[in-house]
XYZ file of C-alpha atoms in Angstrom:
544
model
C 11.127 92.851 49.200
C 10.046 96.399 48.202
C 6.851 97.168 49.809
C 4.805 99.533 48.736
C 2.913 102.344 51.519
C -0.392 101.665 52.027
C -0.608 104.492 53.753
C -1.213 108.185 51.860
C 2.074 109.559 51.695
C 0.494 113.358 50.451
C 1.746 115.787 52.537
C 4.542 113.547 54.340
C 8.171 115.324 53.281
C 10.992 112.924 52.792
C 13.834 113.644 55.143
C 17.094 115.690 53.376
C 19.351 113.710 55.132
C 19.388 109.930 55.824
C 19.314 109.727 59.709
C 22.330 108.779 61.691
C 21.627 105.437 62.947
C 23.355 105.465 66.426
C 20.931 108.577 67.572
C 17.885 109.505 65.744
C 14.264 110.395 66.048
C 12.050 107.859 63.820
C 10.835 109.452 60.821
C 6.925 109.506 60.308
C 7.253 106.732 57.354
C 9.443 104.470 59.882
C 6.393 104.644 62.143
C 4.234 103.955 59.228
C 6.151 101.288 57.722
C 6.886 99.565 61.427
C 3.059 99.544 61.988
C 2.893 97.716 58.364
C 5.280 95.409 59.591
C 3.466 94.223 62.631
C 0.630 93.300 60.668
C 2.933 91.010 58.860
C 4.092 89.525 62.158
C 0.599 88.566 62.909
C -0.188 86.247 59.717
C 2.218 83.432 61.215
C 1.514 82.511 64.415
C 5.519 80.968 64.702
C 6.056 84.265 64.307
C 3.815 86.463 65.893
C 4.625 83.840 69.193
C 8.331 84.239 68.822
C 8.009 88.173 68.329
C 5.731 88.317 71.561
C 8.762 86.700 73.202
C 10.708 89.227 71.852
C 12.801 90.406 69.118
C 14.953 93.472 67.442
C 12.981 94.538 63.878
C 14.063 96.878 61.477
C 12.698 99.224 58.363
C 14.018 101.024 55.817
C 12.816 103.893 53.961
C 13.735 103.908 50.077
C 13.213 105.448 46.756
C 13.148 103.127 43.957
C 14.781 104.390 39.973
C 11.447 104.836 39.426
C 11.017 107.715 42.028
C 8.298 105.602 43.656
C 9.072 105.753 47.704
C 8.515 102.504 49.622
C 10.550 100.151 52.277
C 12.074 97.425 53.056
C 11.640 94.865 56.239
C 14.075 93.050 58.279
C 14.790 91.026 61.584
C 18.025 90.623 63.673
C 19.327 87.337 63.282
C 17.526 84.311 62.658
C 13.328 84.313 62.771
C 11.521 80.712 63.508
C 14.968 79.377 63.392
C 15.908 80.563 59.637
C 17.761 83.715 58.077
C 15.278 84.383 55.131
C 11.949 85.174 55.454
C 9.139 85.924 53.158
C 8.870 89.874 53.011
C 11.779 90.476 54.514
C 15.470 91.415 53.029
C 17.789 88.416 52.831
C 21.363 88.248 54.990
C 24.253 89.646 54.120
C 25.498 85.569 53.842
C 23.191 82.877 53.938
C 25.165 80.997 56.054
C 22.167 78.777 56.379
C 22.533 77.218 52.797
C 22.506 73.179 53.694
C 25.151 72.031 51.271
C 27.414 75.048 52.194
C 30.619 75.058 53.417
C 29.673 76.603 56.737
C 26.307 74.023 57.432
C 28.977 71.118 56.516
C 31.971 72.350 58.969
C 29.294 73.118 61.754
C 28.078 69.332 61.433
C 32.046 68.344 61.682
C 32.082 70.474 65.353
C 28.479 69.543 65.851
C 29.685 65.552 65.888
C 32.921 66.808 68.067
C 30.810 68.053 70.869
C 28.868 64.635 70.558
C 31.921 62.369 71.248
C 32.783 64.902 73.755
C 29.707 64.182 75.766
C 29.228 60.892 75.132
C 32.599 60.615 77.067
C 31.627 62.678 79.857
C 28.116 60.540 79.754
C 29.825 56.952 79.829
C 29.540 55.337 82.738
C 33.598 54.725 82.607
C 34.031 57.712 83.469
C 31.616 58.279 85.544
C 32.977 55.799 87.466
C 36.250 56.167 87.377
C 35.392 60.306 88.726
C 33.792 58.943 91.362
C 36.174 56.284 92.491
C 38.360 58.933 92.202
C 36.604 61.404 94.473
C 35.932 58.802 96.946
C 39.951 57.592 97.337
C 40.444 61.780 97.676
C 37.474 61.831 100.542
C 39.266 58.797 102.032
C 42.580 59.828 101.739
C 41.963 62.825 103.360
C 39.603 61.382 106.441
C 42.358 59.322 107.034
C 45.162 62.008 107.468
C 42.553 63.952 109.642
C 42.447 61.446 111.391
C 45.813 60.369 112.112
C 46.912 63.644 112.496
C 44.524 64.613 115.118
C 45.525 61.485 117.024
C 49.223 62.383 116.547
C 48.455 65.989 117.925
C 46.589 64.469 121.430
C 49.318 62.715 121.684
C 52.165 65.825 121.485
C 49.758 68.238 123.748
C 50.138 65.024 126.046
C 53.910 65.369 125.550
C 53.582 68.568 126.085
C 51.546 68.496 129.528
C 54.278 65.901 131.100
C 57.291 67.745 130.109
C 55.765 71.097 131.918
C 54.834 68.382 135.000
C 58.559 67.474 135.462
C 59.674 64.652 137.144
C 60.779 62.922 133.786
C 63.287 60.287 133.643
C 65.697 60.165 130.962
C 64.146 57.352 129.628
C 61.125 58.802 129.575
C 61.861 61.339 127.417
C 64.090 59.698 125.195
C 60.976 57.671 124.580
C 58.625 60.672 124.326
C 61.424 61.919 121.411
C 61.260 58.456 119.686
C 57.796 58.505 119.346
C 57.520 61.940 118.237
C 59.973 60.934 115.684
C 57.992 57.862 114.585
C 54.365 59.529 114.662
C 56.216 62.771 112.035
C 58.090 59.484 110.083
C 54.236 57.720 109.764
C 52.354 60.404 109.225
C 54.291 61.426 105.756
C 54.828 57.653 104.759
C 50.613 57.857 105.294
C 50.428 61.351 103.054
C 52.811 59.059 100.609
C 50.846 55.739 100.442
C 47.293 57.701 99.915
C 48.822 59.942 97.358
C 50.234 57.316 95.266
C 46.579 55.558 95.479
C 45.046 58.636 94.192
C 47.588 59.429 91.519
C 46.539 55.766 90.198
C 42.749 56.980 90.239
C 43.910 60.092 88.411
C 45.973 58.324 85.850
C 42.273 56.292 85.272
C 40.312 59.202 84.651
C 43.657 61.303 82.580
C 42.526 58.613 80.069
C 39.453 60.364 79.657
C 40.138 63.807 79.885
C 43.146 63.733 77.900
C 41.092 62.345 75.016
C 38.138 65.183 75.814
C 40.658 67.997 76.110
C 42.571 66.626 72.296
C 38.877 67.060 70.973
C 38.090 70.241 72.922
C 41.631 71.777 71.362
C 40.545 70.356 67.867
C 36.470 71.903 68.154
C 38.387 75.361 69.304
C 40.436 75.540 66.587
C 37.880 73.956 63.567
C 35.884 76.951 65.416
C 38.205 79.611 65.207
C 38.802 78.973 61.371
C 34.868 78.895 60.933
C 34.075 82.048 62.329
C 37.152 83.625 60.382
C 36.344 82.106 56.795
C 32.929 82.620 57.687
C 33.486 86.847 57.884
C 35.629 86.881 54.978
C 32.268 85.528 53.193
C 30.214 88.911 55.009
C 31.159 91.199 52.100
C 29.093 94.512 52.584
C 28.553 97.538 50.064
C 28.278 101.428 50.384
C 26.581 103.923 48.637
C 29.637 104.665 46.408
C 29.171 100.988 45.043
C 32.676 99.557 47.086
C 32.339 96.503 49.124
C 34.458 95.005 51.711
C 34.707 91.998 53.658
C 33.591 92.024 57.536
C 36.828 90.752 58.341
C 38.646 93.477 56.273
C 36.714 96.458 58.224
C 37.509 95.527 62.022
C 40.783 94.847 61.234
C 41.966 98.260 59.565
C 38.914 99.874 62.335
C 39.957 98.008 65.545
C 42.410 95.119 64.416
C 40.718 92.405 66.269
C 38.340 90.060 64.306
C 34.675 90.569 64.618
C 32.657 89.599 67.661
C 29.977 86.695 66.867
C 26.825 87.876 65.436
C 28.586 90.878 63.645
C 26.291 91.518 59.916
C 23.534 89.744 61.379
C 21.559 92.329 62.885
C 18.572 94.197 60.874
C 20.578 97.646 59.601
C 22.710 96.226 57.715
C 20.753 93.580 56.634
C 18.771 97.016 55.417
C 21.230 98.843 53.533
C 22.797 95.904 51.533
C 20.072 95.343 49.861
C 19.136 98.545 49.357
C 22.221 99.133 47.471
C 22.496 95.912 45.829
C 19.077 96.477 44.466
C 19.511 100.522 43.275
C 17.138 101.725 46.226
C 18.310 104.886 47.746
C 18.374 104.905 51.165
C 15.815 108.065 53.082
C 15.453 106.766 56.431
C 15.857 103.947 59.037
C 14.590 102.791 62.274
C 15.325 99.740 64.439
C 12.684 98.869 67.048
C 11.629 96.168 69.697
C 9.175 94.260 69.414
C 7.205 92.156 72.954
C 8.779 91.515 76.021
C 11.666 93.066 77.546
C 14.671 90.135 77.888
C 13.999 89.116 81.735
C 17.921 89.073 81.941
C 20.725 92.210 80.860
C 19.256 94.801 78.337
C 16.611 96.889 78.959
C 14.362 96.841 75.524
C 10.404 97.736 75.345
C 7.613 97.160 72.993
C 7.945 99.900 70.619
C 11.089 101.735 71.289
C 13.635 102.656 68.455
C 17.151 102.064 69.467
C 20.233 103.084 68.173
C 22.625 100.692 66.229
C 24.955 98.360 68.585
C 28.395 99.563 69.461
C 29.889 96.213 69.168
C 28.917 94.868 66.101
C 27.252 97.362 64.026
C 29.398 100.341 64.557
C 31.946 99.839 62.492
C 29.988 97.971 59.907
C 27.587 101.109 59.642
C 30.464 103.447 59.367
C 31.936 101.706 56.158
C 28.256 101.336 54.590
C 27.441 104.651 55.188
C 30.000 106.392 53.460
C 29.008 107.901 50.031
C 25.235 108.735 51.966
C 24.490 112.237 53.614
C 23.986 111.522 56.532
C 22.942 113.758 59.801
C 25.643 114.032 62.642
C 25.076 112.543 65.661
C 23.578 115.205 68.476
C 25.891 113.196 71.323
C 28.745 114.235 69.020
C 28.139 117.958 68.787
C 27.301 118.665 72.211
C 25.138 121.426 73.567
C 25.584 125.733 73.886
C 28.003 125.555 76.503
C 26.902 129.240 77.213
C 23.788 128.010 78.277
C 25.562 126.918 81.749
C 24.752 129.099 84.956
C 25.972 129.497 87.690
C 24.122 128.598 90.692
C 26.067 129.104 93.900
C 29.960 130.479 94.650
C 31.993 131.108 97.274
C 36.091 131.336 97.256
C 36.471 127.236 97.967
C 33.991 125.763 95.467
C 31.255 126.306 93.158
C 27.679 124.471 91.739
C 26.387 125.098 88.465
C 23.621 123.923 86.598
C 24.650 122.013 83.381
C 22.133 122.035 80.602
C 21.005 118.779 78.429
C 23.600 117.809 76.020
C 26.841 119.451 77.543
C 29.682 116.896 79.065
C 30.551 117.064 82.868
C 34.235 116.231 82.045
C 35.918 115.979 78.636
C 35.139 112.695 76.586
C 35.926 111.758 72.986
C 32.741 113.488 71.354
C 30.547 116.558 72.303
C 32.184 119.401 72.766
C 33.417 121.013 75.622
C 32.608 120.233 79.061
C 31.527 122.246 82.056
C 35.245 121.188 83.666
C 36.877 122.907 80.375
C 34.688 125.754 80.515
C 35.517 126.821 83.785
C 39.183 126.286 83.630
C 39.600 127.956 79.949
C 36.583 130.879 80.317
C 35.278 131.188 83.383
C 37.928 131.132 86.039
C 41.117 130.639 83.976
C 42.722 128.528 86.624
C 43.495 124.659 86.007
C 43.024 123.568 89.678
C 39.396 123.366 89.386
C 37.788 119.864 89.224
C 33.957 118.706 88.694
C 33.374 116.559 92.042
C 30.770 114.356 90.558
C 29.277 113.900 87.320
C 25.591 114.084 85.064
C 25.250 112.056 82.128
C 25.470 114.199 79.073
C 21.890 114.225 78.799
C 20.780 114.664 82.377
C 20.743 119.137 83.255
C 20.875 120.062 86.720
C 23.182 120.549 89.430
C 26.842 119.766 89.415
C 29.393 120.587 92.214
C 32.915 122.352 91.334
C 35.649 122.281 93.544
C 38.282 124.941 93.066
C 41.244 123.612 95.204
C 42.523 119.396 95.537
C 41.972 119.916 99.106
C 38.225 120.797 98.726
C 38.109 118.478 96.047
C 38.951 115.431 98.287
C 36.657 116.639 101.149
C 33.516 116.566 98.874
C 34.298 113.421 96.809
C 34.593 111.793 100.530
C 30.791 113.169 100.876
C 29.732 111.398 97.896
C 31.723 108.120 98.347
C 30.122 107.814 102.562
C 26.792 109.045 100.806
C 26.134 112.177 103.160
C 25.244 114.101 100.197
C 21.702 113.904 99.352
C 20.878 114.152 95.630
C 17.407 114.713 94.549
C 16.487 114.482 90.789
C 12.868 115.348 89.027
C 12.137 113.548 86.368
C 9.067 113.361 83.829
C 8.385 109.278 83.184
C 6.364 107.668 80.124
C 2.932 106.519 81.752
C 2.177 105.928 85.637
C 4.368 103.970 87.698
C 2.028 101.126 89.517
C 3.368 102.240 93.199
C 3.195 105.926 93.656
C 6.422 105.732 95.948
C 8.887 103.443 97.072
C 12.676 101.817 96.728
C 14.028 100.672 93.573
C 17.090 98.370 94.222
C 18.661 96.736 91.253
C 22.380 96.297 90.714
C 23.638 97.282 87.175
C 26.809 95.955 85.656
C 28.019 97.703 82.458
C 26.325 96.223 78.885
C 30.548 95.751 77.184
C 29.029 94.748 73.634
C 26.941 98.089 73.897
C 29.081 100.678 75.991
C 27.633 103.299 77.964
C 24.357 100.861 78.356
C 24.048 99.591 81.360
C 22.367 95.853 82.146
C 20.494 94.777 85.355
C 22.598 91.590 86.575
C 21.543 90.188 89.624
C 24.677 88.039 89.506
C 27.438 90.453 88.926
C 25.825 93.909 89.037
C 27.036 96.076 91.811
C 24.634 97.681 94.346
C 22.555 100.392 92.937
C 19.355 101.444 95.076
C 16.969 104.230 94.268
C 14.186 106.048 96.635
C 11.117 107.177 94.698
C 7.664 109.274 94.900
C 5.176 110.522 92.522
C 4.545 114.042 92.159
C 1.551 114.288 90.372
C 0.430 112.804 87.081
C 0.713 114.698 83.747
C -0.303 115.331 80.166
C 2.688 115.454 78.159
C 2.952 116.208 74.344
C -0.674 114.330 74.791
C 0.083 111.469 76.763
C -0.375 110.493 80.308
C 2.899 110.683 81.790
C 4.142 111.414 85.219
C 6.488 113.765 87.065
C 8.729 112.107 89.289
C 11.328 112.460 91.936
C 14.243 110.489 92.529
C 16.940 110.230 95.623
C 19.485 107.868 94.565
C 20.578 106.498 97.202
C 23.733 105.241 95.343
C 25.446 107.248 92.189
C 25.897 104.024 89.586
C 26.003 105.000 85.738
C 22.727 105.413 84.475
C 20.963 104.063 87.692
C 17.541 106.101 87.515
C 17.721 105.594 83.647
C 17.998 101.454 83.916
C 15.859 101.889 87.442
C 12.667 103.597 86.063
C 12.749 101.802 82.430
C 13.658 98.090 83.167
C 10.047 95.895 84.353
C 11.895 94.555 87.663
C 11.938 98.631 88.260
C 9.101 101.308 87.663
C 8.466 99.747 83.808
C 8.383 103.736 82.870
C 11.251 104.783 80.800
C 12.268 108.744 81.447
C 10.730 110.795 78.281
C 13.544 111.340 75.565
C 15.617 108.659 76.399
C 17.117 107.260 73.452
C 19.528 104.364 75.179
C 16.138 102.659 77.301
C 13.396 104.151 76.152
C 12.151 106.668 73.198
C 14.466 109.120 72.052
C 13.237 112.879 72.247
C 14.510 116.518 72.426
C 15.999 115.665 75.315
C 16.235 113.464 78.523
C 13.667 114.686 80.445
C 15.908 114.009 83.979
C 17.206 117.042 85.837
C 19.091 117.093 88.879
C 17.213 119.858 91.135
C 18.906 119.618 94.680
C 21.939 118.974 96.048
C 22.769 119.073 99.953
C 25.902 118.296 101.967
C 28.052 119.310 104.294
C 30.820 122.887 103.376
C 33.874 121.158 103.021
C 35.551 124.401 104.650
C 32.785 125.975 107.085
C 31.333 122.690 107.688
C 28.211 124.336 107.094
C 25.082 122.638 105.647
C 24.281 123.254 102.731
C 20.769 122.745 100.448
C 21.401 124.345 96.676
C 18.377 123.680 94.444
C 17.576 124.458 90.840
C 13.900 123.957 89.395
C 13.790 121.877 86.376
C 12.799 123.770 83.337
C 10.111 121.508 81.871
């Protein structure tokens, strides 16, 4: 599993820190040893086919007793439909093992969901649906029918009585039959409801027996995937292990999500540490098509570990390794902010890379805090909309809840027009146009965002090339955006995914390649005073 660099490592320094693997730049020997790997992935063509399709590899940079520094390989979950691989690390479990516990319990549900379908396939009750559905169709023309007769016949009441001229008789009459047609019309409702609670009692047979065996696969399931994680026992680099199971439960208390240990990092590090190989630096990168559905992922990126899954794992293996913060943790110099445009109602600023709109969890303090605490020293001040962390640009302040109101009304009727430049990886194929693809929020991978086309809410983009570029020796392209609406990463998604401009924004670590920074800056910002009612256009050039 150790493999050697082909590749002549003279001059290459190691890193001094192992890299944090939820934000990183690839080192130069993950690059090397990822190219190494995709000649591997050519020698089979299962699995050169099945990578081409798509699929989440990893490296990891060691340093054997010996001193000698080489790396290991390894995919996220299964490759050409098995967990072990030549040339790559094992799992964490082989759950895979055919006489196992796990192969032998998955047969028991496996045979479960057979008799369940060969219910729902027998022409019993496939009948017996039908016949039911049918009595339910009649039942209900019938009623319809009766009813609407029964409802001529009261607007006919109805027209006589307003005639006059009635005798008693006659309308004792018209009252009998009123009574009679209300009397029939339930003992009708009665009769077709007791013939359809006879179909239903035909086809409870069935379901009754597929719901017992639906209870029983649920809960054979349940114990699975719970025995199953107390078999994921992972190390650290101070030599302690701990069960999968164990970790969410004192990190989160909930039991971990499906999939959890099977992804390629810590795949990496266990058997780095079960083998003595120190750990120097890792990478996780995509390689072939981008999923048609949810994620954005291309050829070639490096992406950060999963939220989900792999955070909390990754915590626990880490510990006892030096490893680098995080950059989205630290924050940027929040003296770097400037101040754009003021009056005695609101203020805009421009917020560099790396500094929070509003407070969060992580990276320091935000341009909100900074003006309250040691700017203005006044707590009635509120940011009106927000950048991500890693977008710079402009950002509106309001300094009263009054004005505050006035211009968050702007944004939500979408008077205000926003204008972003951005500098994209390669040349977009149309040099302008409208990007409109609704984005729904990626929950196993939080703040990612997924194109859904099912569930995503409206997110719409207007676009134009500027001119095209030569950036840190690439052909790359300067671009600017007018959202049109103000989703969560919406140019981000819109320029990386290939049902948008297939040209991920330079330095963007969550869709594309990570960098120094995000090369997306918001440069103008127009809307209405929300005292004067005065038009306003504030602009800021980007500084790249």
């Amino acid at each position: 599993m150790f493999h050697k660099f082909k590749y002549d490592l003279r001059g290459v320094e190691l890193p001094e820190r192992f890299n944090n693997p939820f934000h990183y730049l690839p080192h130069q020997l993950c690059v090397v040893a990822e190219r190494e790997l995709r000649i591997c992935l050519t020698k089979d063509p299962y699995v050169f086919a099945e990578s081409f399709m798509g699929k989440m590899y990893g490296v990891l940079v060691v340093q054997a007793p010996s001193g000698e520094i080489g790396y290991l390989m390894a995919f996220s979950g299964l490759l050409t439909g098995k967990n072990t691989y030549e040339g790559f690390v094992p799992p964490v479990y082989d759950m895979q093992q055919p006489d196992g516990y796990f192969k032998q319990e998955e047969a028991c549900i496996s045979a479960i969901n057979a008799k369940i379908s060969k219910i729902e396939e027998s022409d019993d009750y496939i009948s017996a649906v039908k016949a039911l559905e049918t009595e339910r169709e009649k039942a209900k023309n019938a009623v319809a029918e009766m009813s609407a007769l029964f409802k001529a016949n009261k607007e006919e009441r109805k027209r006589r009585r307003e005639a006059g001229f009635l005798s008693q008789e006659d309308e004792a009459q018209m009252v009998r039959q009123s009574q009679f047609e209300k009397a029939e019309l339930k003992r009708t409702r009665a009769a077709w409801d007791a013939k359809i609670a006879e179909k239903e009692s035909a086809v409870a047979l069935f379901t009754e027996l597929i719901e017992t065996l639906g209870a029983e696969r649920a809960e054979r399931s349940a114990a699975l995937q719970k025995w199953l994680f107390g078999q994921f026992k992972v190390l650290n680099a101070k030599g302690e292990s701990k069960s999968l199971l164990e970790i969410f439960d004192e990190k989160l208390s909930v039991l971990p999500p499906a999939g959890a240990g099977e992804c390629a990092a810590p795949k990496l590090l266990q058997y780095a540490y079960a083998n003595s190989l120190k750990p120097l630096a890792m990478g996780e990168f995509w390689v072939g098509r981008c999923p048609e559905r949810g994620e954005v992922r291309r050829d070639g990126c490096y992406y950060g570990a999963c939220k989900s899954k792999c955070e909390p794992i990754l915590q626990y293996m880490l510990q006892g390794l030096d490893v680098e913060d995080s950059a989205l943790e630290k924050g940027g110099d929040i003296s770097n902010v400037e101040i754009v445009y003021e009056d005695e109602h609101l203020l805009v600023v421009n917020k560099p890379a790396g500094i929070l709109s509003v407070p969060g969890i992580v990276g320091g303090m935000s341009v909100e805090q900074w003006i309250r605490e040691e700017y203005l020293h006044r707590n009635d001040i509120f940011v009106v909309h927000r950048l991500d962390m890693s977008t710079s640009g402009l950002l509106i302040v309001a300094k009263s809840v009054e004005v505050y109101k006035s211009l968050q009304n702007q944004f939500l009727k979408r008077t205000v027009v926003k204008e972003y430049t951005a500098i994209l990886e390669g040349v977009p194929v149309n040099s302008e146009g409208t990007i409109d693809l609704p984005l729904a929020s990626d929950y196993e991978n939080r703040p990612c965002q997924i194109v859904d086309h099912k569930n995503g809410k409206l997110a719409v983009t207007n676009y134009n090339m500027l001119e095209i570029i030569q950036y840190k020796g690439k052909q790359c392209s300067l671009v600017r955006f007018n959202p049109v609406t103000g989703r969560t990463h919406q140019l981000r998604v819109h320029a990386a995914s290939p049902q948008g401009l297939d040209c991920p924004i330079v330095g963007d670590a969550l869709y594309g390649t990570n960098g120094d920074r995000l090369m997306l800056h918001a440069s103008s910002l127009t809307f209405d005073h929300p005292v004067s009612g005065k038009r306003l256009v504030i602009e800021c050039k980007a500084c790249f």
